[in-house]
Amino acid sequence: MKTKAPHDLETAGTRERIVRTASRLMQRQGYEGTGIKQISREAGATLGSVYHFFPGGKQELGTAAVRLGDEEFTELLRESLDAEPDPAKALVALTASLAQGLRESDWLDGCPVTSTVVGTAAGAPGIQQAAAEAFARWRAVVAEKLVVAGIAEADAEDLAHTVIATLEGAELASQVARSETPLEAAGRHLARLIATYGGSVRT
């Protein structure tokens, strides 16, 4: 998943730079592998500034990073689904876009929400809650698109769970394999699944 480029951070406010830097680092290194000092250094902010904006420390900053990842993927998801009336074709295009973003990042930039929350949920309830809300929001965006395409609401909600879970798994598989194949295959099979519900023309 693409994040704001480093040069774009130069014009951002201090708090935004800190959050975006934390999100990028946790996306690549995980929550446990990312320290406050590294975040402050790469964000061009003092430790005092970090704790000024995030008095709760790393967990509060991690929660903000997850919420940023949520916002960015929600925007990408909406744009991808709105660009194509047929949800099946839209998902094929979305998986291609995710694969391209991974390839361009040298397979480093997977899902910032998943990368941050894995291994932290038990000890960081704020991060876990933010991630749960992110997944719920993404499912709602997908379900809304499917209902508009003519799929029954109950089916659309079930399919939305499958779509988001499949995208997350396929993105991780592509990242590990350093290959676009898992994402591209996921897009094709999700399209076929949705077509069986009558919500699109078969691709």
Short mmCIF file of C-alpha atoms in Angstrom, two decimals:
data_model
loop_
_atom_site.label_atom_id
_atom_site.label_comp_id
_atom_site.label_asym_id
_atom_site.label_seq_id
_atom_site.Cartn_x
_atom_site.Cartn_y
_atom_site.Cartn_z
CA MET A 1 0.00 0.00 0.00
CA LYS A 2 1.40 3.38 -0.94
CA THR A 3 2.13 6.01 1.72
CA LYS A 4 3.07 9.65 1.40
CA ALA A 5 6.55 10.02 -0.08
CA PRO A 6 9.32 11.33 2.23
CA HIS A 7 9.68 14.60 0.31
CA ASP A 8 5.98 15.29 0.87
CA LEU A 9 6.57 15.15 4.62
CA GLU A 10 8.73 18.26 4.44
CA THR A 11 5.67 20.46 4.00
CA ALA A 12 3.57 18.67 6.62
CA GLY A 13 3.05 19.97 10.16
CA THR A 14 5.09 18.44 12.96
CA ARG A 15 2.33 16.17 14.26
CA GLU A 16 1.48 14.94 10.75
CA ARG A 17 5.16 14.26 10.01
CA ILE A 18 5.46 12.23 13.19
CA VAL A 19 2.35 10.15 12.47
CA ARG A 20 3.21 9.56 8.82
CA THR A 21 6.76 8.61 9.68
CA ALA A 22 5.56 6.23 12.39
CA SER A 23 3.09 4.68 9.97
CA ARG A 24 5.75 4.16 7.30
CA LEU A 25 8.28 2.70 9.72
CA MET A 26 5.77 0.39 11.44
CA GLN A 27 4.52 -0.67 8.03
CA ARG A 28 8.03 -1.84 7.17
CA GLN A 29 9.45 -2.86 10.55
CA GLY A 30 6.39 -3.69 12.63
CA TYR A 31 5.40 -2.08 15.91
CA GLU A 32 7.97 -3.85 18.06
CA GLY A 33 10.78 -3.12 15.61
CA THR A 34 10.15 0.63 15.56
CA GLY A 35 11.40 2.90 18.33
CA ILE A 36 10.37 6.39 19.35
CA LYS A 37 13.89 7.71 18.81
CA GLN A 38 13.97 6.47 15.23
CA ILE A 39 10.55 7.99 14.56
CA SER A 40 11.58 11.37 15.96
CA ARG A 41 14.84 11.34 14.02
CA GLU A 42 13.30 10.44 10.67
CA ALA A 43 10.38 12.82 11.18
CA GLY A 44 12.80 15.67 11.89
CA ALA A 45 11.19 16.25 15.27
CA THR A 46 12.57 16.29 18.80
CA LEU A 47 11.66 13.61 21.33
CA GLY A 48 10.00 16.37 23.30
CA SER A 49 7.75 17.13 20.33
CA VAL A 50 6.78 13.49 19.98
CA TYR A 51 5.77 13.25 23.63
CA HIS A 52 4.06 16.64 23.44
CA PHE A 53 1.72 15.39 20.74
CA PHE A 54 1.57 11.83 22.07
CA PRO A 55 1.87 11.89 25.87
CA GLY A 56 0.78 8.23 25.89
CA GLY A 57 4.03 7.37 24.14
CA LYS A 58 4.52 4.67 21.55
CA GLN A 59 1.11 3.02 21.99
CA GLU A 60 -0.73 6.29 21.42
CA LEU A 61 1.45 7.02 18.40
CA GLY A 62 0.90 3.48 17.10
CA THR A 63 -2.84 3.97 17.37
CA ALA A 64 -2.59 7.21 15.38
CA ALA A 65 -0.48 5.41 12.76
CA VAL A 66 -3.13 2.70 12.40
CA ARG A 67 -5.86 5.30 12.01
CA LEU A 68 -3.82 6.99 9.28
CA GLY A 69 -3.42 3.67 7.48
CA ASP A 70 -7.16 3.17 7.81
CA GLU A 71 -7.88 6.56 6.24
CA GLU A 72 -5.48 6.04 3.37
CA PHE A 73 -6.71 2.56 2.46
CA THR A 74 -10.34 3.63 2.80
CA GLU A 75 -9.65 6.40 0.30
CA LEU A 76 -7.89 4.01 -2.10
CA LEU A 77 -10.69 1.46 -1.74
CA ARG A 78 -13.41 4.01 -2.44
CA GLU A 79 -11.57 5.45 -5.43
CA SER A 80 -11.00 2.00 -6.92
CA LEU A 81 -14.60 0.88 -6.45
CA ASP A 82 -16.06 4.18 -7.66
CA ALA A 83 -13.93 4.10 -10.82
CA GLU A 84 -15.66 0.98 -12.18
CA PRO A 85 -19.43 0.25 -12.01
CA ASP A 86 -18.78 -3.49 -12.05
CA PRO A 87 -17.45 -4.48 -8.60
CA ALA A 88 -15.75 -7.59 -10.00
CA LYS A 89 -13.72 -5.56 -12.48
CA ALA A 90 -13.05 -2.94 -9.79
CA LEU A 91 -11.50 -5.57 -7.52
CA VAL A 92 -9.28 -6.87 -10.33
CA ALA A 93 -8.05 -3.30 -10.87
CA LEU A 94 -7.57 -2.79 -7.12
CA THR A 95 -5.42 -5.89 -6.71
CA ALA A 96 -3.33 -4.80 -9.71
CA SER A 97 -2.85 -1.40 -8.05
CA LEU A 98 -1.83 -2.98 -4.74
CA ALA A 99 0.62 -5.25 -6.55
CA GLN A 100 2.12 -2.30 -8.39
CA GLY A 101 2.53 -0.37 -5.14
CA LEU A 102 4.29 -3.30 -3.51
CA ARG A 103 6.61 -3.76 -6.46
CA GLU A 104 7.49 -0.05 -6.55
CA SER A 105 8.35 -0.16 -2.83
CA ASP A 106 10.63 -3.15 -3.42
CA TRP A 107 8.05 -5.31 -1.61
CA LEU A 108 8.39 -3.36 1.64
CA ASP A 109 5.09 -1.51 1.94
CA GLY A 110 2.38 -3.97 2.86
CA CYS A 111 -0.72 -3.08 4.82
CA PRO A 112 0.28 -0.56 7.53
CA VAL A 113 -2.64 -1.57 9.73
CA THR A 114 -1.85 -5.28 9.75
CA SER A 115 1.91 -4.70 10.04
CA THR A 116 1.39 -2.53 13.11
CA VAL A 117 -1.24 -4.55 14.94
CA VAL A 118 0.22 -8.05 14.58
CA GLY A 119 1.84 -9.04 17.86
CA THR A 120 0.64 -5.92 19.70
CA ALA A 121 -3.09 -6.50 20.22
CA ALA A 122 -2.89 -8.09 23.67
CA GLY A 123 -0.72 -5.37 25.15
CA ALA A 124 -2.05 -2.41 23.21
CA PRO A 125 -5.86 -2.34 23.25
CA GLY A 126 -5.98 1.08 21.58
CA ILE A 127 -4.12 -0.22 18.56
CA GLN A 128 -6.27 -3.34 18.44
CA GLN A 129 -9.46 -1.27 18.57
CA ALA A 130 -8.26 1.08 15.84
CA ALA A 131 -7.41 -1.89 13.62
CA ALA A 132 -10.78 -3.53 14.25
CA GLU A 133 -12.51 -0.29 13.28
CA ALA A 134 -10.39 -0.10 10.12
CA PHE A 135 -11.37 -3.58 8.99
CA ALA A 136 -15.04 -2.85 9.74
CA ARG A 137 -14.88 0.36 7.70
CA TRP A 138 -13.28 -1.39 4.73
CA ARG A 139 -15.90 -4.14 4.83
CA ALA A 140 -18.63 -1.50 4.89
CA VAL A 141 -17.19 0.22 1.80
CA VAL A 142 -17.09 -3.07 -0.10
CA ALA A 143 -20.56 -4.13 1.05
CA GLU A 144 -22.03 -0.80 -0.04
CA LYS A 145 -20.58 -1.27 -3.53
CA LEU A 146 -21.96 -4.80 -3.77
CA VAL A 147 -25.45 -3.75 -2.68
CA VAL A 148 -25.47 -1.00 -5.30
CA ALA A 149 -24.50 -3.66 -7.86
CA GLY A 150 -27.63 -5.62 -6.98
CA ILE A 151 -26.39 -8.14 -4.42
CA ALA A 152 -28.61 -8.78 -1.40
CA GLU A 153 -27.46 -6.97 1.73
CA ALA A 154 -26.80 -10.13 3.80
CA ASP A 155 -24.79 -11.67 0.96
CA ALA A 156 -22.93 -8.40 0.42
CA GLU A 157 -21.86 -8.28 4.06
CA ASP A 158 -20.59 -11.87 3.95
CA LEU A 159 -18.78 -11.22 0.68
CA ALA A 160 -17.20 -8.08 2.12
CA HIS A 161 -15.62 -10.18 4.88
CA THR A 162 -14.22 -12.53 2.23
CA VAL A 163 -12.96 -9.69 0.04
CA ILE A 164 -11.06 -7.87 2.80
CA ALA A 165 -9.64 -11.06 4.31
CA THR A 166 -8.51 -12.25 0.87
CA LEU A 167 -6.91 -8.90 0.00
CA GLU A 168 -5.00 -8.83 3.29
CA GLY A 169 -3.76 -12.39 2.87
CA ALA A 170 -2.86 -11.96 -0.77
CA GLU A 171 -0.97 -8.74 -0.10
CA LEU A 172 1.10 -10.46 2.57
CA ALA A 173 1.70 -13.47 0.29
CA SER A 174 2.84 -11.18 -2.53
CA GLN A 175 5.15 -9.33 -0.16
CA VAL A 176 6.75 -12.53 1.14
CA ALA A 177 7.08 -14.06 -2.34
CA ARG A 178 8.15 -10.75 -3.91
CA SER A 179 5.66 -11.52 -6.64
CA GLU A 180 2.48 -9.94 -7.96
CA THR A 181 0.96 -13.37 -8.60
CA PRO A 182 -0.89 -13.86 -5.28
CA LEU A 183 -2.64 -10.50 -5.54
CA GLU A 184 -3.47 -10.90 -9.20
CA ALA A 185 -4.86 -14.40 -8.61
CA ALA A 186 -6.89 -13.12 -5.66
CA GLY A 187 -8.41 -10.41 -7.82
CA ARG A 188 -9.45 -12.86 -10.53
CA HIS A 189 -11.02 -15.31 -8.09
CA LEU A 190 -12.82 -12.63 -6.11
CA ALA A 191 -14.25 -11.37 -9.39
CA ARG A 192 -15.53 -14.84 -10.25
CA LEU A 193 -17.02 -15.26 -6.77
CA ILE A 194 -18.88 -11.97 -6.98
CA ALA A 195 -20.13 -12.86 -10.45
CA THR A 196 -21.85 -15.95 -9.03
CA TYR A 197 -24.05 -13.63 -6.97
CA GLY A 198 -25.22 -11.78 -10.06
CA GLY A 199 -23.54 -8.52 -9.13
CA SER A 200 -21.41 -8.21 -12.24
CA VAL A 201 -20.73 -9.51 -15.67
CA ARG A 202 -18.32 -12.47 -15.66
CA THR A 203 -14.69 -11.50 -16.26
#
